[in-house]
Amino acid sequence: MLALVESQIFSSDAHHPHRMAAPQVSNSRIDDTLKKTITELQHATSTKPISLPLVSLVPSMPSIRARAQGQAHLERKLRRKISLDTAPGDLLLEIAGFLDSKVDLFNFCLTNNYIFGNIASILYANVVLTTSEQCTTTLQMLSRRPDISRHVRELVIRPGSKKSLNHQLLDSIVASSAIRECAISFKLDALSRFSWDCDELPYFDDMWFALRVCCPRLKFIGTSLGAAPPALNSHLFDFNDLRGFTLMLKPGFYENHPEMFFEEYRPVSRRLWEMLMERCPNLEELGIDGMSSFPTEVHHILDGRWPKLRKFTLGDVVVDRAQNPFGPPSQTSFIEFLEAHPLIEDLSLSRANGHHAQLSTVDPSTLKLRAFSGTLEQLQALSHTHQYIESVTFRESMQTREVTSLVVAGLLQRLTALTKLKISFTLHSMYDSCNLLKSLISSCPNLRHLELICGHRPSFQIDPFSKTIRGFSKLRVLHLSIVRYPGDEDLASGAAKIAMTNPRLEKFTLTFLPMKCPISFPFYISFLPFSLRTKASGSFTLTCDDHGLPVSLRAFERRRFVWPMGLGCSYRTKRYISDLRPAGSPGRSRKGLKGLASLLSENSAAGEELRMIVFCGFLLCLALWGFLVNSRGIGRA
């Protein structure tokens, strides 16, 4: 009976030859239906008759062909519609998240208005302005374009931080005026963070008034303090219910103000402490930062209590009062402050505050830090928080003469959750570099983000460094700043060597610091008749294939050159993509004369063979030319 069914099916196909040219999808459907019918026949009894739906087994070929043609037409129509012009906004935001630099993101936004409208929220979320010209043009544009300014959440102003005093004053006038005009236009309604990072306070103090009144979501304020103190009636101290406040003390402040500037009895300081302690009880971030060999005193900050404080930063400032030799010890005031704020997760200290002997007395049940910045001794004293710390930054450069690599490795080994490390070294000899890296590898197996700085000679060399850091099996981000030796690799070749040796890296930066002058001059080094300071840095993004092998390296280089005789600085930028695939790869092979020339200069076996063939051909041509010359001479004779 099975044979009868099969013969009927195949004979029906034989009588209709056009069915043999049906699409493959119909044959698969027939096979599936046939297998199902045969299975039913095998389980059926021989006495029970079975009706076979032969018509349903072989559907009509015209209907199948029409269905296939309609599906193909629909696919072509959908393929024409799939483009960035009609892509959903979520997909565009996902694509923009993979762009590293602001320039690439901006170029992507310039594709069309539709993409710009969807990506502007990422492009303008954080705006950093470094010159007065940028402040004027950008802030005027934001005043005219509310569709763009409504996306600005953080604004950082750094006008003329490396210029002369007269230029800084002019930049401060222009920048503060532009910010004031932009704020009073009520276009920065989404602004939540503002930072003024200059050597002095803004020239127009009413800029703070405009920000406070016209930016209702502004809760994080940061400003610098230089030689000129703020006025007693400054609008800077009129903010209420801030979530974050940062004061950056510049060199001019340390040089022109006494040590007791922040004491409560001073009128200006009293207004600052009233704002922070009485009108801002919900502070989450608080910092007084600065660098100086002669720290100032900020004792009154320890009297404040902020239950929601999570980030606390202290630069070169003294917070503990001097100990009275005739009374009870008063050295625990800073410890009491830390114990009164158990929610602190990010703590940044300097050598001027937080002595390691005091930090060791902190109640183990209070602090559970996740990020710490300070000295090696301070981190050793906070032993009860080692199991929680994920990020460590050492603010001071470690001398390998004074601190051995075993001491650093022994401390970092106790930080079991450490994933991010920033450390600076001053090497005593070249032999210390490899031992230091091996110690870090053995003590930080889970490290994913590493920043190494070596600003003096001897320094790390690219070739041994790239081979040694292969021990960081989970490292994904690397920042390396070194002093380049004469004859070492440049940025492109050094980055390619790091990428080829460490394909697990996702992105990294390489910076060549300028060599410091071994002697001191009574004037700025930029006034020398020759240039000594040249800085080169590059940001690199590595792309690998499905097997984890490096394919390409996208680079952005930036070079700074200091001209002699005080003529200023010049910058050069360059973008390129390096192909890291081995020679002879299908995607890398070139055609025509360019491919032949690249193969001829290639350092490989194929290149050597081609050079040998070219050389033999050259010898053959010389032999033929000599033979022709001799034959002509014989013929004339």
XYZ file of C-alpha atoms in Angstrom:
637
model
C 0.000 0.000 0.000
C 2.904 2.332 0.719
C 4.201 1.697 -2.774
C 0.759 2.532 -4.214
C 0.683 5.899 -2.427
C 4.191 6.789 -3.554
C 3.476 5.793 -7.160
C 0.309 7.931 -7.223
C 2.154 10.974 -5.910
C 5.125 10.732 -8.266
C 2.929 9.838 -11.262
C 0.871 12.972 -10.662
C 4.091 14.989 -10.833
C 5.107 13.221 -14.024
C 1.866 14.188 -15.807
C 2.499 17.849 -14.986
C 6.032 18.742 -15.979
C 5.656 22.368 -14.895
C 5.352 21.181 -11.312
C 8.926 19.958 -11.428
C 10.054 23.599 -11.785
C 8.252 24.640 -8.624
C 10.173 26.436 -5.900
C 12.122 24.438 -3.373
C 9.812 25.450 -0.584
C 6.961 23.456 -2.205
C 9.101 20.310 -2.405
C 9.912 20.549 1.289
C 6.230 20.908 2.121
C 5.410 17.848 0.007
C 8.153 15.841 1.698
C 6.910 16.811 5.171
C 3.337 15.890 4.298
C 4.452 12.608 2.721
C 6.484 11.621 5.781
C 3.533 12.397 8.022
C 1.186 10.282 5.877
C 3.610 7.332 5.746
C 3.975 7.446 9.528
C 0.188 7.285 9.888
C 0.088 4.304 7.523
C 2.708 2.449 9.520
C 0.691 2.775 12.727
C -2.637 1.964 11.065
C -4.173 -1.486 10.907
C -4.348 -3.375 7.617
C -8.132 -3.884 7.868
C -9.037 -0.220 8.444
C -9.348 1.743 5.192
C -7.514 5.043 5.044
C -8.514 7.919 2.815
C -5.512 9.765 1.409
C -5.958 13.504 0.730
C -3.866 13.524 -2.406
C -5.113 16.958 -3.385
C -3.858 18.496 -0.142
C -0.528 16.721 -0.497
C 0.300 18.559 -3.706
C -0.834 22.215 -3.500
C -1.370 24.097 -6.712
C 1.836 25.446 -8.196
C 0.388 28.793 -9.383
C -0.670 29.692 -5.845
C 2.788 28.802 -4.507
C 4.484 30.843 -7.221
C 2.256 33.846 -6.550
C 2.901 33.566 -2.832
C 6.681 33.415 -3.385
C 6.582 36.396 -5.731
C 4.567 38.405 -3.223
C 6.985 37.545 -0.438
C 9.968 38.550 -2.586
C 8.272 41.846 -3.469
C 7.589 42.513 0.208
C 11.220 41.805 1.094
C 12.448 44.201 -1.597
C 10.050 46.851 -0.332
C 11.186 46.436 3.258
C 14.824 46.471 2.178
C 14.293 49.827 0.496
C 12.631 51.239 3.609
C 15.340 50.140 6.061
C 17.650 53.165 6.379
C 18.845 55.602 9.018
C 16.217 58.100 7.888
C 13.447 55.872 9.220
C 15.336 54.089 12.005
C 13.725 54.303 15.457
C 15.198 56.700 17.981
C 16.254 53.929 20.356
C 18.374 52.351 17.626
C 20.050 55.678 16.852
C 20.835 56.209 20.528
C 22.343 52.731 20.661
C 24.557 53.510 17.672
C 25.618 56.822 19.199
C 26.640 55.035 22.382
C 29.433 53.248 20.490
C 31.004 56.509 19.270
C 33.918 57.478 21.494
C 34.751 61.053 20.553
C 32.543 64.110 20.407
C 33.726 64.812 16.866
C 32.461 61.459 15.574
C 29.184 61.970 17.399
C 28.824 65.443 15.916
C 29.523 64.190 12.384
C 26.902 61.496 12.885
C 24.392 64.156 13.942
C 25.104 66.163 10.790
C 23.748 63.341 8.606
C 20.244 64.820 8.571
C 17.788 66.660 10.801
C 16.034 63.482 11.887
C 19.209 61.940 13.295
C 20.242 65.247 14.861
C 16.928 65.517 16.690
C 17.335 62.055 18.207
C 21.057 62.235 19.062
C 21.213 65.810 20.373
C 20.361 64.573 23.864
C 23.694 62.703 23.976
C 25.790 65.244 22.097
C 24.838 68.187 24.306
C 24.354 66.412 27.636
C 27.822 67.516 28.833
C 29.194 70.764 27.393
C 32.801 71.816 28.113
C 33.946 75.255 26.913
C 37.658 76.055 27.095
C 37.915 79.492 25.459
C 36.005 82.745 25.579
C 35.220 82.405 21.869
C 33.598 79.032 22.497
C 31.588 80.500 25.353
C 30.270 83.312 23.163
C 29.357 81.282 20.087
C 28.059 78.176 21.863
C 25.996 79.960 24.501
C 24.477 82.298 21.913
C 23.517 79.270 19.857
C 21.929 77.652 22.917
C 19.927 80.824 23.534
C 18.535 80.687 19.990
C 17.922 76.931 19.891
C 15.708 75.752 22.756
C 15.427 72.353 21.061
C 19.162 71.881 21.758
C 19.592 73.749 25.042
C 16.926 71.646 26.736
C 19.334 68.688 26.606
C 22.228 70.413 28.432
C 22.623 68.859 31.877
C 26.219 69.717 32.740
C 28.152 72.862 31.811
C 31.889 73.273 32.495
C 33.656 76.578 31.822
C 37.474 76.768 31.584
C 38.262 80.104 29.937
C 41.937 80.882 29.370
C 43.425 78.827 32.194
C 46.902 78.885 30.590
C 47.045 82.529 29.495
C 48.468 85.648 31.080
C 46.586 87.563 33.778
C 45.323 90.241 31.394
C 44.008 87.670 28.940
C 42.401 85.703 31.774
C 40.581 88.825 32.952
C 39.228 89.511 29.470
C 38.182 85.884 29.066
C 36.456 85.978 32.449
C 34.507 89.087 31.432
C 33.379 87.563 28.137
C 32.570 84.111 29.552
C 30.642 85.271 32.631
C 28.639 87.732 30.525
C 27.754 85.029 27.990
C 26.643 82.636 30.735
C 24.497 85.327 32.330
C 22.781 86.180 29.043
C 22.163 82.527 28.238
C 20.740 81.827 31.693
C 18.292 84.748 31.704
C 16.873 83.492 28.406
C 15.386 80.569 30.411
C 16.703 78.061 27.889
C 18.881 76.025 30.314
C 15.942 74.559 32.202
C 17.519 71.059 32.357
C 20.910 72.219 33.697
C 21.774 70.328 36.897
C 25.584 70.767 37.161
C 27.685 73.874 36.642
C 31.431 74.265 37.161
C 33.587 77.375 36.805
C 37.216 76.250 36.493
C 39.466 79.268 36.102
C 42.255 80.872 38.116
C 39.844 83.478 39.516
C 36.163 83.891 40.286
C 33.885 85.071 37.453
C 34.108 88.782 36.765
C 30.336 89.346 36.829
C 29.045 88.060 40.143
C 25.421 88.366 39.031
C 26.091 85.315 36.855
C 25.364 83.241 39.973
C 22.083 85.117 40.461
C 21.005 84.352 36.891
C 21.868 80.670 37.294
C 20.050 80.392 40.622
C 16.851 82.087 39.433
C 16.625 80.854 35.839
C 17.889 77.253 36.235
C 15.498 75.560 38.679
C 17.172 72.133 38.436
C 20.674 73.381 39.200
C 21.805 71.429 42.280
C 25.564 70.922 41.816
C 27.876 73.954 41.916
C 31.643 74.083 41.468
C 33.816 77.183 41.440
C 37.432 78.214 41.796
C 38.929 80.643 44.286
C 42.070 82.599 43.458
C 43.807 85.725 44.643
C 40.646 87.871 44.663
C 38.265 86.811 47.460
C 34.498 86.832 46.895
C 32.533 89.874 47.971
C 30.563 89.812 51.187
C 27.282 90.185 49.285
C 28.228 87.684 46.578
C 25.362 85.798 44.973
C 27.465 82.642 45.181
C 26.321 82.180 48.791
C 22.582 82.550 48.038
C 21.914 79.013 46.793
C 19.539 76.781 48.731
C 19.174 73.011 48.977
C 22.234 72.133 46.907
C 23.158 68.497 46.325
C 26.817 69.150 45.599
C 29.365 71.922 46.181
C 33.034 71.961 45.189
C 35.566 74.708 45.885
C 38.835 74.532 43.934
C 41.668 76.520 45.544
C 44.065 77.897 42.936
C 47.736 78.867 43.449
C 46.760 82.525 43.756
C 44.700 81.736 46.841
C 47.555 80.012 48.664
C 49.920 82.877 47.827
C 47.715 85.827 48.842
C 45.541 84.705 51.735
C 46.364 83.818 55.340
C 46.012 80.346 56.718
C 42.873 81.191 58.711
C 40.782 82.376 55.739
C 38.030 79.785 56.253
C 37.565 80.407 59.974
C 34.047 81.213 61.119
C 34.800 84.658 62.503
C 35.576 86.000 59.006
C 32.438 87.493 57.395
C 32.931 85.924 53.959
C 33.643 82.501 55.412
C 30.639 82.809 57.711
C 28.351 83.255 54.712
C 29.862 80.151 53.065
C 29.335 77.969 56.136
C 25.799 79.293 56.652
C 24.875 78.285 53.125
C 26.396 74.809 53.407
C 25.379 73.912 56.964
C 22.011 75.619 57.366
C 20.449 75.897 53.911
C 21.933 72.796 52.241
C 21.285 69.874 54.623
C 20.940 67.335 51.787
C 24.449 67.613 50.386
C 25.642 64.469 48.612
C 28.982 65.770 47.289
C 31.308 68.162 49.127
C 34.869 69.062 48.264
C 37.553 71.650 49.000
C 40.410 70.793 46.677
C 43.766 72.355 45.895
C 47.492 71.690 45.684
C 50.142 73.559 47.672
C 53.176 72.927 49.833
C 51.660 75.234 52.472
C 48.106 74.024 53.118
C 45.415 76.294 54.472
C 43.234 75.521 57.496
C 39.575 74.567 57.151
C 38.634 73.475 60.663
C 34.999 74.548 60.635
C 34.022 71.985 58.015
C 34.156 69.265 60.674
C 31.240 70.897 62.516
C 28.851 70.196 59.663
C 26.601 67.169 59.427
C 25.102 66.038 56.142
C 23.295 62.676 56.504
C 23.210 62.021 52.727
C 26.891 62.775 52.053
C 28.368 60.203 49.645
C 31.432 61.905 48.171
C 33.938 63.873 50.275
C 37.098 65.466 48.842
C 39.870 67.274 50.698
C 42.935 68.668 48.959
C 45.900 70.332 50.628
C 43.877 71.691 53.543
C 44.194 71.061 57.282
C 40.968 70.080 59.037
C 42.160 68.883 62.467
C 43.083 71.458 65.072
C 46.464 71.336 66.762
C 46.667 69.085 69.774
C 46.730 70.755 73.184
C 49.659 69.269 75.138
C 47.994 70.091 78.505
C 44.506 68.852 77.723
C 42.771 65.801 76.329
C 43.744 64.861 72.780
C 41.609 66.506 70.101
C 42.921 64.547 67.144
C 39.748 62.509 66.665
C 37.545 65.355 65.330
C 38.096 64.245 61.732
C 37.451 60.627 62.692
C 34.215 61.666 64.390
C 33.209 63.451 61.204
C 33.788 60.307 59.136
C 31.904 58.135 61.600
C 28.975 60.576 61.526
C 28.643 60.094 57.754
C 28.358 56.324 57.184
C 27.048 56.732 53.608
C 30.367 58.043 52.267
C 31.426 55.837 49.348
C 34.016 58.052 47.632
C 36.740 59.515 49.880
C 39.635 61.628 48.590
C 42.368 62.812 50.968
C 45.839 64.315 50.814
C 48.886 64.091 53.034
C 47.860 67.328 54.782
C 44.789 65.691 56.322
C 43.824 62.269 57.576
C 46.970 60.994 59.275
C 47.226 57.223 58.959
C 47.480 56.819 62.746
C 44.084 58.496 63.102
C 42.437 56.663 60.220
C 43.252 53.331 61.822
C 40.912 54.223 64.722
C 37.790 54.534 62.552
C 34.934 52.306 63.635
C 34.952 49.328 61.208
C 31.144 49.260 61.074
C 30.777 52.808 59.718
C 32.689 53.331 56.477
C 32.256 51.047 53.476
C 34.213 52.846 50.795
C 33.998 51.931 47.125
C 36.479 54.525 45.828
C 39.523 55.963 47.596
C 42.112 58.566 46.619
C 45.068 59.343 48.842
C 48.439 58.043 49.952
C 49.712 54.527 50.447
C 49.841 54.901 54.246
C 46.247 56.160 54.410
C 44.997 53.200 52.415
C 46.902 50.818 54.669
C 45.231 52.366 57.717
C 41.722 51.792 56.312
C 42.111 48.020 56.470
C 38.471 47.377 57.387
C 37.294 48.827 54.040
C 39.651 46.860 51.786
C 37.068 44.268 50.858
C 34.663 46.911 49.489
C 37.035 49.203 47.563
C 36.684 48.990 43.769
C 38.687 52.060 42.673
C 42.016 53.376 44.024
C 43.916 56.528 43.038
C 47.304 57.340 44.525
C 47.709 61.107 44.488
C 51.471 61.088 45.023
C 54.140 59.542 42.865
C 55.759 56.538 44.505
C 59.533 56.469 44.700
C 60.832 52.958 44.071
C 63.786 53.750 46.303
C 61.495 54.312 49.286
C 58.598 51.976 48.476
C 59.299 48.564 47.046
C 57.000 46.843 44.609
C 56.343 44.092 47.152
C 54.843 46.597 49.602
C 52.484 47.967 46.955
C 51.560 44.488 45.741
C 50.945 43.272 49.276
C 48.501 46.111 49.895
C 46.667 45.789 46.590
C 46.359 42.045 47.026
C 44.035 42.632 49.979
C 41.686 44.666 47.761
C 39.758 41.709 46.387
C 37.111 43.856 44.642
C 39.576 46.225 42.948
C 38.789 46.862 39.267
C 40.213 50.368 38.674
C 43.700 51.631 39.578
C 45.534 54.901 38.967
C 49.142 54.959 40.113
C 52.253 57.022 39.407
C 55.864 55.905 39.800
C 59.328 57.412 39.817
C 61.599 54.541 38.825
C 65.105 54.184 40.190
C 66.322 52.010 37.314
C 64.990 50.237 34.243
C 64.985 46.928 36.087
C 62.297 48.224 38.438
C 59.724 48.556 35.645
C 59.309 44.853 34.858
C 59.331 43.831 38.518
C 56.735 46.477 39.279
C 54.399 45.357 36.516
C 54.704 41.710 37.497
C 53.853 42.595 41.083
C 50.751 44.480 39.944
C 49.660 41.551 37.781
C 49.929 39.077 40.633
C 48.119 41.345 43.106
C 45.308 42.703 40.868
C 43.905 39.795 38.808
C 40.464 41.435 38.341
C 41.733 44.800 37.108
C 39.725 46.227 34.204
C 40.882 49.870 34.178
C 44.555 50.786 34.626
C 46.212 54.204 34.489
C 50.007 54.296 34.766
C 52.068 57.486 34.891
C 55.842 57.728 34.841
C 56.863 61.337 34.283
C 60.609 60.976 34.818
C 63.426 58.980 33.352
C 63.955 56.062 33.502
C 60.503 55.157 32.287
C 58.618 52.246 30.770
C 59.541 51.076 27.274
C 56.758 50.136 24.882
C 58.030 46.738 23.742
C 58.616 45.079 27.141
C 55.628 46.892 28.623
C 53.192 45.556 26.010
C 54.425 42.005 26.532
C 54.317 42.184 30.318
C 50.758 43.499 30.683
C 49.401 40.433 28.914
C 49.096 39.027 32.417
C 46.099 41.326 33.057
C 43.564 38.900 31.636
C 40.548 41.141 32.368
C 42.053 44.504 31.444
C 39.851 46.455 29.030
C 40.918 50.113 29.404
C 44.522 51.352 29.628
C 45.982 54.846 30.041
C 49.766 55.059 29.802
C 51.785 58.276 30.218
C 55.558 57.981 29.893
C 58.643 59.915 28.840
C 59.724 58.774 25.394
C 63.296 57.684 24.826
C 65.121 58.778 21.660
C 64.790 56.036 19.076
C 61.662 54.507 20.626
C 58.495 53.874 18.681
C 56.243 56.762 17.799
C 52.577 56.862 18.771
C 51.330 54.864 15.776
C 53.836 52.005 15.983
C 53.738 51.911 19.784
C 49.950 51.730 19.830
C 49.966 49.013 17.156
C 52.406 46.984 19.229
C 50.228 47.297 22.338
C 47.114 46.331 20.362
C 48.717 43.317 18.688
C 50.062 41.999 21.984
C 46.894 42.693 24.000
C 43.841 42.094 21.779
C 41.550 42.020 24.829
C 41.872 45.777 25.220
C 38.835 47.727 24.057
C 40.398 51.186 24.123
C 43.557 52.776 25.439
C 45.475 56.046 25.427
C 49.196 56.586 24.994
C 50.847 59.861 26.027
C 54.448 60.935 25.579
C 55.209 63.510 28.259
C 57.796 66.227 27.635
C 61.124 65.690 29.303
C 61.661 68.020 32.232
C 64.597 70.383 32.018
C 67.429 69.256 34.323
C 68.243 72.839 35.351
C 66.070 75.713 36.526
C 65.768 79.098 34.874
C 64.773 82.467 36.413
C 62.072 82.813 33.740
C 59.420 80.694 32.083
C 60.790 77.888 29.955
C 58.655 79.039 27.015
C 60.931 82.099 26.650
C 63.953 79.984 25.736
C 65.346 80.514 22.215
C 64.716 76.837 21.500
C 61.832 74.512 22.229
C 62.066 71.793 24.855
C 58.460 70.856 25.602
C 56.598 68.706 23.117
C 53.669 66.557 24.159
C 51.975 63.911 22.051
C 48.943 61.882 23.020
C 46.676 59.473 21.212
C 43.358 57.753 21.855
C 42.957 54.334 20.270
C 39.996 51.995 19.842
C 40.675 48.358 18.995
C 38.399 46.239 16.816
C 38.679 42.428 16.781
C 37.025 39.706 14.741
C 34.826 36.872 16.002
C 37.890 34.882 17.055
C 39.371 37.687 19.164
C 42.125 38.577 16.686
C 42.900 42.282 16.134
C 41.564 43.674 12.869
C 41.900 47.456 12.955
C 42.946 50.280 15.241
C 41.123 53.592 15.074
C 43.337 56.446 16.277
C 43.096 60.115 17.158
C 46.427 61.846 17.797
C 47.017 65.267 19.297
C 50.400 66.983 19.478
C 51.353 70.158 21.322
C 54.450 72.103 20.382
C 55.751 75.011 22.466
C 57.350 77.641 20.256
C 60.522 79.377 21.454
C 60.800 82.997 22.601
C 57.358 82.909 24.190
C 55.464 82.675 20.899
C 52.848 80.331 22.356
C 51.735 76.802 21.565
C 50.461 75.086 18.466
C 48.364 71.949 18.214
C 48.084 69.360 15.490
C 45.534 66.578 15.278
C 45.380 63.518 13.063
C 42.883 60.709 12.545
C 43.598 57.405 10.874
C 42.770 53.703 10.910
C 45.550 51.111 11.013
C 45.019 47.642 9.574
C 46.389 45.082 12.040
C 45.686 41.967 10.004
C 48.707 39.932 8.909
C 50.133 40.295 5.455
C 48.318 38.267 2.841
C 44.902 38.411 4.487
C 42.013 38.423 1.981
C 40.645 41.730 3.180
C 44.030 43.412 3.284
C 45.352 42.408 -0.136
C 45.664 45.253 -2.633
C 45.350 45.056 -6.384
C 47.335 46.717 -9.105
C 50.572 48.616 -8.715
C 49.843 49.565 -5.097
C 49.484 45.929 -4.127
C 52.679 45.000 -5.957
C 54.580 47.861 -4.317
C 53.316 46.963 -0.841
C 54.219 43.310 -1.355
C 57.649 44.301 -2.646
C 58.410 46.248 0.539
C 56.770 43.751 2.871
C 58.851 42.063 5.544
C 57.658 38.506 4.913
C 58.546 35.361 2.973
C 56.373 36.416 0.044
C 58.052 39.812 -0.016
C 61.513 38.229 -0.031
C 60.550 35.918 -2.900
C 59.161 38.810 -4.925
C 62.281 40.868 -4.329
C 64.411 37.916 -5.456
C 62.316 37.532 -8.619
C 62.634 41.242 -9.383
C 66.394 41.072 -8.825
C 66.747 38.028 -11.103
C 64.673 39.776 -13.746
C 66.941 42.806 -13.479
C 70.019 40.601 -13.987
C 68.357 38.942 -16.972
C 67.661 42.333 -18.529
C 71.301 43.318 -18.051
C 72.439 40.081 -19.687
C 70.122 40.597 -22.657
C 71.245 44.190 -23.038
C 74.905 43.094 -23.015
C 74.191 40.354 -25.542
C 72.496 42.825 -27.895
C 75.313 45.341 -27.598
C 77.947 42.698 -28.331
C 76.024 41.299 -31.306
C 75.753 44.778 -32.863
C 79.496 45.322 -32.411
C 80.291 42.009 -34.099
C 77.928 42.771 -36.995
C 79.598 46.133 -37.707
C 83.034 44.547 -37.616
